[in-house]
mmCIF file of C-alpha atoms and ligand atoms in Angstrom:
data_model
loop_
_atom_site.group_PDB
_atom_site.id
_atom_site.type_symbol
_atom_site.label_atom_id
_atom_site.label_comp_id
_atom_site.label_asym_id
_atom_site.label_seq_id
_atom_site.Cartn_x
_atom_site.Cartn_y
_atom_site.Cartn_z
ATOM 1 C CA UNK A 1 -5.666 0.882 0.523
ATOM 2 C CA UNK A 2 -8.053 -2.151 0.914
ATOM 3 C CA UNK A 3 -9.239 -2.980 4.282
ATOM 4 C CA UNK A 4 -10.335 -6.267 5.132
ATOM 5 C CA UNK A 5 -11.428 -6.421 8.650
ATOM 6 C CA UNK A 6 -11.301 -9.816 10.723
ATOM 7 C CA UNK A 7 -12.113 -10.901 14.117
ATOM 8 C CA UNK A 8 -9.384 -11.958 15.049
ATOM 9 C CA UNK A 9 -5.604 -13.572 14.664
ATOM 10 C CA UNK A 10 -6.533 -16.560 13.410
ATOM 11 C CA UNK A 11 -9.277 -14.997 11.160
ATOM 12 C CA UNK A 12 -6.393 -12.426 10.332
ATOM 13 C CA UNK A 13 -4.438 -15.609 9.317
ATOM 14 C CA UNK A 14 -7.399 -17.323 7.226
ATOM 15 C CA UNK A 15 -7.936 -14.406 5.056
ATOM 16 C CA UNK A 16 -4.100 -13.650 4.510
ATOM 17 C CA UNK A 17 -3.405 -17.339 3.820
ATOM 18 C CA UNK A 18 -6.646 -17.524 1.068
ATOM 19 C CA UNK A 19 -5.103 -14.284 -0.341
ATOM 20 C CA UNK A 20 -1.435 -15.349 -0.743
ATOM 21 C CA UNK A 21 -3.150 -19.036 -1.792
ATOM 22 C CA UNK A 22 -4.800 -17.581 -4.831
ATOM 23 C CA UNK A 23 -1.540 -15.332 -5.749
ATOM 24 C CA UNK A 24 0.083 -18.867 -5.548
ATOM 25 C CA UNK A 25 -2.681 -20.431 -7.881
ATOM 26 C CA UNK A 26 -2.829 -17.895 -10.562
ATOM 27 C CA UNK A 27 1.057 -17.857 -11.224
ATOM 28 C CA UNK A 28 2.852 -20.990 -9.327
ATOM 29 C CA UNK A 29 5.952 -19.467 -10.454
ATOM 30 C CA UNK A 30 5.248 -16.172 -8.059
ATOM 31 C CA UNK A 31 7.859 -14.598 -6.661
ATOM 32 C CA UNK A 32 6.326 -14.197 -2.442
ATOM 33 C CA UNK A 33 8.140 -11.029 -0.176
ATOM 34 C CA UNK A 34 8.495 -13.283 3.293
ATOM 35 C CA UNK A 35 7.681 -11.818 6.964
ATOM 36 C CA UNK A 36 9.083 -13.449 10.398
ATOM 37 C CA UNK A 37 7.704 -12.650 13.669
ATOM 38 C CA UNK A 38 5.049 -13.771 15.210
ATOM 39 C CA UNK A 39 2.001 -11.686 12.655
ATOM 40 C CA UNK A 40 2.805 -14.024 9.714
ATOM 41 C CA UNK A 41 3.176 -17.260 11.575
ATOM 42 C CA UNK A 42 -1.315 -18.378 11.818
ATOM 43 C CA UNK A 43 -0.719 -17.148 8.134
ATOM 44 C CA UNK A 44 1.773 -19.889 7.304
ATOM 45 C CA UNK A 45 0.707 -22.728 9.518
ATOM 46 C CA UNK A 46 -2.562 -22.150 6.879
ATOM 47 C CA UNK A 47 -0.592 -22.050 3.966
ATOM 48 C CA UNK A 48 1.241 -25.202 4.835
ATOM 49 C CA UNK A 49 -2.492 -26.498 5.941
ATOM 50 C CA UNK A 50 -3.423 -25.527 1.928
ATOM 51 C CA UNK A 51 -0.248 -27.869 1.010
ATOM 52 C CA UNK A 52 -1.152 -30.705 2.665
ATOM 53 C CA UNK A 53 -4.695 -30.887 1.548
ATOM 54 C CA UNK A 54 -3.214 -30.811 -1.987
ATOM 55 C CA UNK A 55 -4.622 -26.880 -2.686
ATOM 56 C CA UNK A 56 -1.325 -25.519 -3.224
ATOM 57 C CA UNK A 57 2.228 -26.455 -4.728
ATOM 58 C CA UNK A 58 5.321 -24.407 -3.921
ATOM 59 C CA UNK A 59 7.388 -26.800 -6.315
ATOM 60 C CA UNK A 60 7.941 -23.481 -8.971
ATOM 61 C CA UNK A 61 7.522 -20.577 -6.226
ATOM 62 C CA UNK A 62 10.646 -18.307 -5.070
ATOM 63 C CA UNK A 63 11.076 -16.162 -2.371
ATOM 64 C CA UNK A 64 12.715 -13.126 -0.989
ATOM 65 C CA UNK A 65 12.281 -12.072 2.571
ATOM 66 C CA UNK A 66 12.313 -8.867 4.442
ATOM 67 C CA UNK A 67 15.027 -8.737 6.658
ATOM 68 C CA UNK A 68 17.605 -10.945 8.634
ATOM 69 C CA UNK A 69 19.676 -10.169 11.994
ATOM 70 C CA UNK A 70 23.780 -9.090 11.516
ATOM 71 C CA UNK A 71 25.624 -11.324 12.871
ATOM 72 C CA UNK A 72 23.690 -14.276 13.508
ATOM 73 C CA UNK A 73 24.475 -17.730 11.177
ATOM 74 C CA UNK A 74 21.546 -19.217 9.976
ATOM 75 C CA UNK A 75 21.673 -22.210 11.697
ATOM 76 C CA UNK A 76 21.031 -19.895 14.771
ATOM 77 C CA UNK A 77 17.508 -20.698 16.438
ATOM 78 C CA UNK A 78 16.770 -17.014 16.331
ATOM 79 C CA UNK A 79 17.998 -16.104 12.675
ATOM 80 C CA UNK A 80 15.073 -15.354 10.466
ATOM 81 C CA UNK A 81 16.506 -17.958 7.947
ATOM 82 C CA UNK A 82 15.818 -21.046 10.913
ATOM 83 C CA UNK A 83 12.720 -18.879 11.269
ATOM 84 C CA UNK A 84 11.750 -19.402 7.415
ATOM 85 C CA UNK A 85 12.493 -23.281 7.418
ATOM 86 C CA UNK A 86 10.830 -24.056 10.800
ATOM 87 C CA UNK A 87 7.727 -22.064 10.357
ATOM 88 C CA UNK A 88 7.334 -22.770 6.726
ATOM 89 C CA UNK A 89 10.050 -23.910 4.040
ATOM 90 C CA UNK A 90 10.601 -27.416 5.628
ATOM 91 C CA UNK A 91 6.876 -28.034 5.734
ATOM 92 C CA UNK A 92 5.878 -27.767 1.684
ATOM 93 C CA UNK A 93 7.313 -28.516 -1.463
ATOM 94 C CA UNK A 94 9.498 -25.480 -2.091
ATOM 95 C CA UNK A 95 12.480 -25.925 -3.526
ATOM 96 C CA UNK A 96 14.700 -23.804 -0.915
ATOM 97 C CA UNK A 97 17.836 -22.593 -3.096
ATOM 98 C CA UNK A 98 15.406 -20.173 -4.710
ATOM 99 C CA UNK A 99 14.742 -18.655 -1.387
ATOM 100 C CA UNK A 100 16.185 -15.634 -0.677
ATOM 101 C CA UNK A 101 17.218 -14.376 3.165
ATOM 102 C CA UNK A 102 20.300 -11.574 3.517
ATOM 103 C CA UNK A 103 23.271 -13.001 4.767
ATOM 104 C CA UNK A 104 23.786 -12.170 8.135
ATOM 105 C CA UNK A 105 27.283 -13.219 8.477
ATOM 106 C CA UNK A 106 28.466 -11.408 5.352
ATOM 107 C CA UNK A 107 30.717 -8.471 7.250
ATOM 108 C CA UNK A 108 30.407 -6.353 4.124
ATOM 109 C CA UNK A 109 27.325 -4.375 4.541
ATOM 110 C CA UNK A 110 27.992 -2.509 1.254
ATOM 111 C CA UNK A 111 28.313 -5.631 -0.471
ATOM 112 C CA UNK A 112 25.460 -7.845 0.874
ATOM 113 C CA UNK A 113 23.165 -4.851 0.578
ATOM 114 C CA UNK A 114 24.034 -4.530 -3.268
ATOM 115 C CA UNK A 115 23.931 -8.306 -3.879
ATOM 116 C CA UNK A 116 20.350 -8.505 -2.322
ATOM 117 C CA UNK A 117 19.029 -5.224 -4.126
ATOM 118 C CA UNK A 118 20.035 -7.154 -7.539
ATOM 119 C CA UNK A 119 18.039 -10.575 -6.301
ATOM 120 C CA UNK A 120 15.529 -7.914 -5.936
ATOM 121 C CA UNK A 121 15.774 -6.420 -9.087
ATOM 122 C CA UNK A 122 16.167 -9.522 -10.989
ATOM 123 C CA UNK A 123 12.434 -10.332 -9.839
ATOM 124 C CA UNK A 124 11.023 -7.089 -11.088
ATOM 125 C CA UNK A 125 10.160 -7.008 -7.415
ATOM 126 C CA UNK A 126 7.689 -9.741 -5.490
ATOM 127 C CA UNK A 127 4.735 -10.669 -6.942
ATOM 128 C CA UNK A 128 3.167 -10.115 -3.100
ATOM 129 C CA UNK A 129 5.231 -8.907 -0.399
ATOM 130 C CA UNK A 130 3.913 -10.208 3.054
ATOM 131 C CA UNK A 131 4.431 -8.214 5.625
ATOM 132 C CA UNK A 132 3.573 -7.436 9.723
ATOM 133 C CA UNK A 133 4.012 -4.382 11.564
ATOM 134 C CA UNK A 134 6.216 -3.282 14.159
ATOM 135 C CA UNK A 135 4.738 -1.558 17.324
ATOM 136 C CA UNK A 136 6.612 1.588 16.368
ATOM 137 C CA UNK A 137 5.226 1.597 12.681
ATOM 138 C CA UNK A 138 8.134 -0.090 11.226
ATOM 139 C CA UNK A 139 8.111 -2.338 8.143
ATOM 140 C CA UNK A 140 11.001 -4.774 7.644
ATOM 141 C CA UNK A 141 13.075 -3.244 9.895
ATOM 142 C CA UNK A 142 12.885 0.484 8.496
ATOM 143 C CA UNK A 143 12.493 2.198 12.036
ATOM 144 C CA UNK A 144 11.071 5.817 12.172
ATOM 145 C CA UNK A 145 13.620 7.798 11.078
ATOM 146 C CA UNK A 146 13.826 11.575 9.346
ATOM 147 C CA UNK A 147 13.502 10.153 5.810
ATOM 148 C CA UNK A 148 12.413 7.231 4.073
ATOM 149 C CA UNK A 149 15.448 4.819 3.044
ATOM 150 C CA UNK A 150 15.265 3.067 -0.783
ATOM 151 C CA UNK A 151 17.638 0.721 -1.020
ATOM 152 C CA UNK A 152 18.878 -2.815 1.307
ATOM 153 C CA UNK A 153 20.224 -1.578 4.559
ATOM 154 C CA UNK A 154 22.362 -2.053 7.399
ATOM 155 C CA UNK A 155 20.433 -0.629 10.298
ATOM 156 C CA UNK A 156 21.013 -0.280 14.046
ATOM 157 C CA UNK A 157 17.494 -1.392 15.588
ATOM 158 C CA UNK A 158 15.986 0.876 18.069
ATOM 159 C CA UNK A 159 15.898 0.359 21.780
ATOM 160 C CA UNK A 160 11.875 -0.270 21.063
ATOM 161 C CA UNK A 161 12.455 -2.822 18.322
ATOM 162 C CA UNK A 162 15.526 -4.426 20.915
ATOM 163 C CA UNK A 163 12.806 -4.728 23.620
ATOM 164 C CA UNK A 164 10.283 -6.133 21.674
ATOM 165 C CA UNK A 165 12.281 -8.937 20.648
ATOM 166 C CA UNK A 166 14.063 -9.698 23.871
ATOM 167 C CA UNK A 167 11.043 -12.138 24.498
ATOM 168 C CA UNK A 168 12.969 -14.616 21.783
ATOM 169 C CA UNK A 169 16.030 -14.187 23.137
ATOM 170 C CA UNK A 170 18.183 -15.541 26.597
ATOM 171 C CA UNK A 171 18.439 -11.720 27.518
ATOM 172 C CA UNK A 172 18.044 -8.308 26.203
ATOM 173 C CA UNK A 173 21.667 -8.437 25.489
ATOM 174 C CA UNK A 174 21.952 -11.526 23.113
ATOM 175 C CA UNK A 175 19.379 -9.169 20.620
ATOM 176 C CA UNK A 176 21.533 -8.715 18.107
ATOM 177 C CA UNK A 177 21.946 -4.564 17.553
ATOM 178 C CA UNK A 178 22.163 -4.431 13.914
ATOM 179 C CA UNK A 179 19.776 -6.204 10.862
ATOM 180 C CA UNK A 180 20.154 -6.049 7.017
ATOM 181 C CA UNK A 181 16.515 -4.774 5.645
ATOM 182 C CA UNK A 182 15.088 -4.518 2.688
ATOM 183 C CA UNK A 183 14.641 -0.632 1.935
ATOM 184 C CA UNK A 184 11.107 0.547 1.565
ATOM 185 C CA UNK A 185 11.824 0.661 -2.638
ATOM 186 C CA UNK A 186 12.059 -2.828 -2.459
ATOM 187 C CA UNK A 187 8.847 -3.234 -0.738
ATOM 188 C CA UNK A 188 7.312 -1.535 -3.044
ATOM 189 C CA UNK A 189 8.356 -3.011 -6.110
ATOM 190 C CA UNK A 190 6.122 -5.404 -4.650
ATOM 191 C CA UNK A 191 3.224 -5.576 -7.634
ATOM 192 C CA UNK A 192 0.983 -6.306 -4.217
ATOM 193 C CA UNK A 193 1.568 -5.383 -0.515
ATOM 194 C CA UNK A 194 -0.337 -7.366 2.052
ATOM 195 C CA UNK A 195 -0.079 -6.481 5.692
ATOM 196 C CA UNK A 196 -1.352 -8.468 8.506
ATOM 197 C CA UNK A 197 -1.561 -7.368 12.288
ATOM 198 C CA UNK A 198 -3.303 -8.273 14.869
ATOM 199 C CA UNK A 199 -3.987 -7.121 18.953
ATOM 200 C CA UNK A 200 -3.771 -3.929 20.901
ATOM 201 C CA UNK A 201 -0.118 -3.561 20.930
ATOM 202 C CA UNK A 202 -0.582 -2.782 17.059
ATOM 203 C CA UNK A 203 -3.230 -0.539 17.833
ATOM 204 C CA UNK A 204 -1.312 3.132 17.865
ATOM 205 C CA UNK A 205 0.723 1.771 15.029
ATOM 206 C CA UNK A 206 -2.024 1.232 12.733
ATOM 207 C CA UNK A 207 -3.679 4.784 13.444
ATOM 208 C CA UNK A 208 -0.653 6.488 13.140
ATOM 209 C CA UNK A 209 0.221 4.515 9.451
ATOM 210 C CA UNK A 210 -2.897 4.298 7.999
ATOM 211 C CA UNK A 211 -5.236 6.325 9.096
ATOM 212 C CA UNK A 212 -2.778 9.689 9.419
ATOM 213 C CA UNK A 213 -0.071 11.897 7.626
ATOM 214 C CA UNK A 214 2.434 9.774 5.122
ATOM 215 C CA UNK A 215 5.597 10.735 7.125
ATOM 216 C CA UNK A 216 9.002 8.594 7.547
ATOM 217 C CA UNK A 217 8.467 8.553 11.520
ATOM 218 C CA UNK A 218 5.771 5.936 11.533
ATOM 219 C CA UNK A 219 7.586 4.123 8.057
ATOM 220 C CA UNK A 220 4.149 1.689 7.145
ATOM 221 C CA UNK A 221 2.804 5.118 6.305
ATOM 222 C CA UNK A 222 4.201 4.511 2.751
ATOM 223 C CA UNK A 223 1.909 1.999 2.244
ATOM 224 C CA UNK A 224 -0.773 4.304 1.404
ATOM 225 C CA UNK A 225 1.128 5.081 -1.664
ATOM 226 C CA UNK A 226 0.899 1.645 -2.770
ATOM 227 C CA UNK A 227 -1.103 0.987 -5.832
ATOM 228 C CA UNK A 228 -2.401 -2.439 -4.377
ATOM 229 C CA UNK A 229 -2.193 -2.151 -0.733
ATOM 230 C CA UNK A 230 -4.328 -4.769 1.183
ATOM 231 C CA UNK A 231 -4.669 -4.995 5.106
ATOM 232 C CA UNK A 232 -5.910 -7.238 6.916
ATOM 233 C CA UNK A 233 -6.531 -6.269 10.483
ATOM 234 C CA UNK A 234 -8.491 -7.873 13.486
ATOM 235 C CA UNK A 235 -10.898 -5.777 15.819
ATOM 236 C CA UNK A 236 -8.413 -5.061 18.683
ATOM 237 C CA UNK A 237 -5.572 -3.846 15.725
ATOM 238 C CA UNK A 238 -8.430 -1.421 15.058
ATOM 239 C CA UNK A 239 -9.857 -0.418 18.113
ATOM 240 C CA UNK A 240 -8.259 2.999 17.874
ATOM 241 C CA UNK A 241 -9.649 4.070 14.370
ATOM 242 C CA UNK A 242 -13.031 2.185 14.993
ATOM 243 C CA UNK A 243 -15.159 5.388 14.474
ATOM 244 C CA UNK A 244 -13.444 6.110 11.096
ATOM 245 C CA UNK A 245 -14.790 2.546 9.886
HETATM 246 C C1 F6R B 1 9.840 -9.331 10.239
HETATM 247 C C2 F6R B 1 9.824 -7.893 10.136
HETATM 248 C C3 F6R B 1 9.201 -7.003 11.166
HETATM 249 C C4 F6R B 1 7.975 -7.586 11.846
HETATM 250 C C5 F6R B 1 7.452 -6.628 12.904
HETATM 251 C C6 F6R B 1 6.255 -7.193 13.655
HETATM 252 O O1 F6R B 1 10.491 -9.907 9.126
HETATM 253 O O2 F6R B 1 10.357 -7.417 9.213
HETATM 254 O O3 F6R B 1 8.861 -5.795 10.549
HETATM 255 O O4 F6R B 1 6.983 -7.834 10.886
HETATM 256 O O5 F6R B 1 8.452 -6.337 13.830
HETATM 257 O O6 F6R B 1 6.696 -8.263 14.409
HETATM 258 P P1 F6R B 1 5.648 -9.241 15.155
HETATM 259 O O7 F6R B 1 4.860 -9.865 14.047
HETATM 260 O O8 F6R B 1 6.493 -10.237 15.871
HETATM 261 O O9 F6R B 1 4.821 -8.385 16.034
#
């Protein structure tokens, strides 16, 4: 694992950005593994900052995100495919049919997990997977659990990962229970992982998954596994493991 400590989010979002930027520069035909939420969002308002300057061009990149609600169409203003175009997709050159979201509305979970673990595959995996970190350790949306999970999923999200997304939402009740996820094999087929996080609320989260046991219950634990694991973490993220620095 690579540390790369930062003061704060929008330093968090600098040094993710110039990361993903070079990735971008080196091979424009990269394949990028796509966060939503509110971690990656300072990262992509700098990437499309990069665009407009004339730094980057997405014309020949493709993507494959982590994750997308069941249920929800994505025209919906709280799918993670309106999520993708509003917060970055609309704003640079990409060329959008070779970005990849699961479908939501596809009522065959079998199915929709099978057709996104052969997008996967055809990739060889991302060339960097992006990626934030829930409050409970999750990644995508593999929750704690009693084993890791390898392949696309249909999972119910926990009453933690429910309230922590009620902010987006009318009411607690209009979260959507269930999400299709990209397993943790996916994410690491990933030839680079790159986590951001940022604030106290990630604080527990980031002892417990990188700085303790590998264990399924706190899922970013995998991580430490990865051959070219980088995170990039701000001073409150870390305030918990500051005197293992
Ligand atoms: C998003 C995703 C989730 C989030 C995590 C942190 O595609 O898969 O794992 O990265 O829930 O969310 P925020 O960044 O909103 O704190």
């Amino acid at each position: 694992m690579r540390l790369i400590r930062a003061k704060d989010y929008q330093d968090v979002s600098r040094k993710a950005a110039n990361i993903i930027a070079s990735v971008i520069q080196l091979k424009p035909d990269c394949v990028l593994g796509l966060a939503t939420g509110s971690s990656p969002v300072g990262t992509y308002k700098e990437l499309i900052a990069k665009y407009e300057s004339g730094e980057l061009d997405f014309s020949q990149v493709k993507t494959v995100n982590l994750d997308e609600y069941v249920g929800l169409p994505k025209d919906h203003d709280q799918s993670y495919a309106y999520f993708m175009r509003t917060n970055l997709f609309d704003h640079v050159n990409i060329d959008q049919s070779g970005c990849n979201i699961p479908n939501g509305m596809n009522p065959d979970a079998e199915a929709e997990c099978a057709r996104y673990d052969a997008v996967i595959d055809a990739f060889g995996g991302a060339d960097l997977q992006l990626l934030g970190l829930g409050p409970n350790g999750h990644i995508g949306f593999n929750e704690p659990a009693d084993a890791f999970v390898k392949p696309t999923n249909k999972i119910a999200l926990t009453k933690a990962t429910i309230d922590a997304n009620a902010r987006f939402f009318a009411s607690r009740d209009d979260v959507p229970k269930f999400a299709y996820t990209m397993g943790i094999g996916g994410i690491m087929k990933a030839k680079r992982v790159l986590l951001v996080v940022s604030g106290k609320g990630k604080a527990q989260a980031v002892k417990d998954c990188f700085f303790g046991p590998i264990c399924p219950q706190a899922p970013g634990s995998i991580l430490q596994l990865h051959p070219d694991f980088t995170l990039v973490a701000d001073e409150d993220a870390l305030s918990l493991v500051a005197d293992q620095l």
